[in-house]
Amino acid sequence: MPLERSKRWESPHEFKGARPLVKVFLSQSAFDRISVHSTAEMDDEVGGALIGLWCLDRDTNEQFVVVQHMLPARHTRQGSVYLTFTQDTIVDFHDEIEKNYTGKRIVGWYHTHPRMGIFLSHYDTWLHHNFFPEPWQVALVVEPHKSLAGFFVRRDDGALDPTRYFGFYELNGNMGRSMIEWNNLQSTDEESEGV
Ligand SMILES: [Zn+2]
């Protein structure tokens, strides 16, 4: 697990006893592309897939995902308060992975909540369970106006809390300049959170 070269970003919800099943590592290039996509459309929701790796740390037996790329969703239906993936959206993701990201997985999805908070709606939760049913698949919600974000991750018992989001690790965030500009997350220089 690449903890030592990552910068930890903590969510305000993380000290309330919930333990995520997976830790999330986000590459700076994926962050950059998600930010560009999120701010390109400030009124309607947009979204896409998070592409990367699902890993098991041999030493600690902990699971983690690495978000390396993103794919904007096509074949969606969208409006100011909803974003719908269709079966064609998912087929398109798999086609793109086969063509350009061989061996990578869909580790989750992201979407924006313009002028709303960071949560999963009933519909988002339905979409997550139906299109991203693997226990280690995550959902990222981004609010582009105030620049807020959070990852929704299933707990080790499989439950998903739609109101409490987790932070993540910025890959290579300790090696050079940090890029993250999400105002609701706090950085910490601790290398470990004592798990
Ligand atoms: Zn939503």
Tab-separated table of C-alpha atoms and ligand atoms in Angstrom, residues 45 81 109 111-113 116 119-121 124 141, ligand 1:
chain	number	residue	atom	x	y	z
A	45	GLU	CA	-24.899	16.856	-12.936
A	81	VAL	CA	-30.725	17.191	-9.868
A	109	TRP	CA	-17.871	6.153	-10.251
A	111	HIS	CA	-20.749	12.473	-10.204
A	112	THR	CA	-21.389	16.104	-9.357
A	113	HIS	CA	-23.955	17.734	-7.091
A	116	MET	CA	-26.022	20.545	-3.197
A	119	PHE	CA	-24.327	12.728	0.022
A	120	LEU	CA	-25.833	9.885	-1.957
A	121	SER	CA	-29.496	10.343	-2.836
A	124	ASP	CA	-27.548	7.382	-6.237
A	141	VAL	CA	-19.461	13.005	-5.130
B	1	ZN	ZN	-26.295	12.369	-6.727
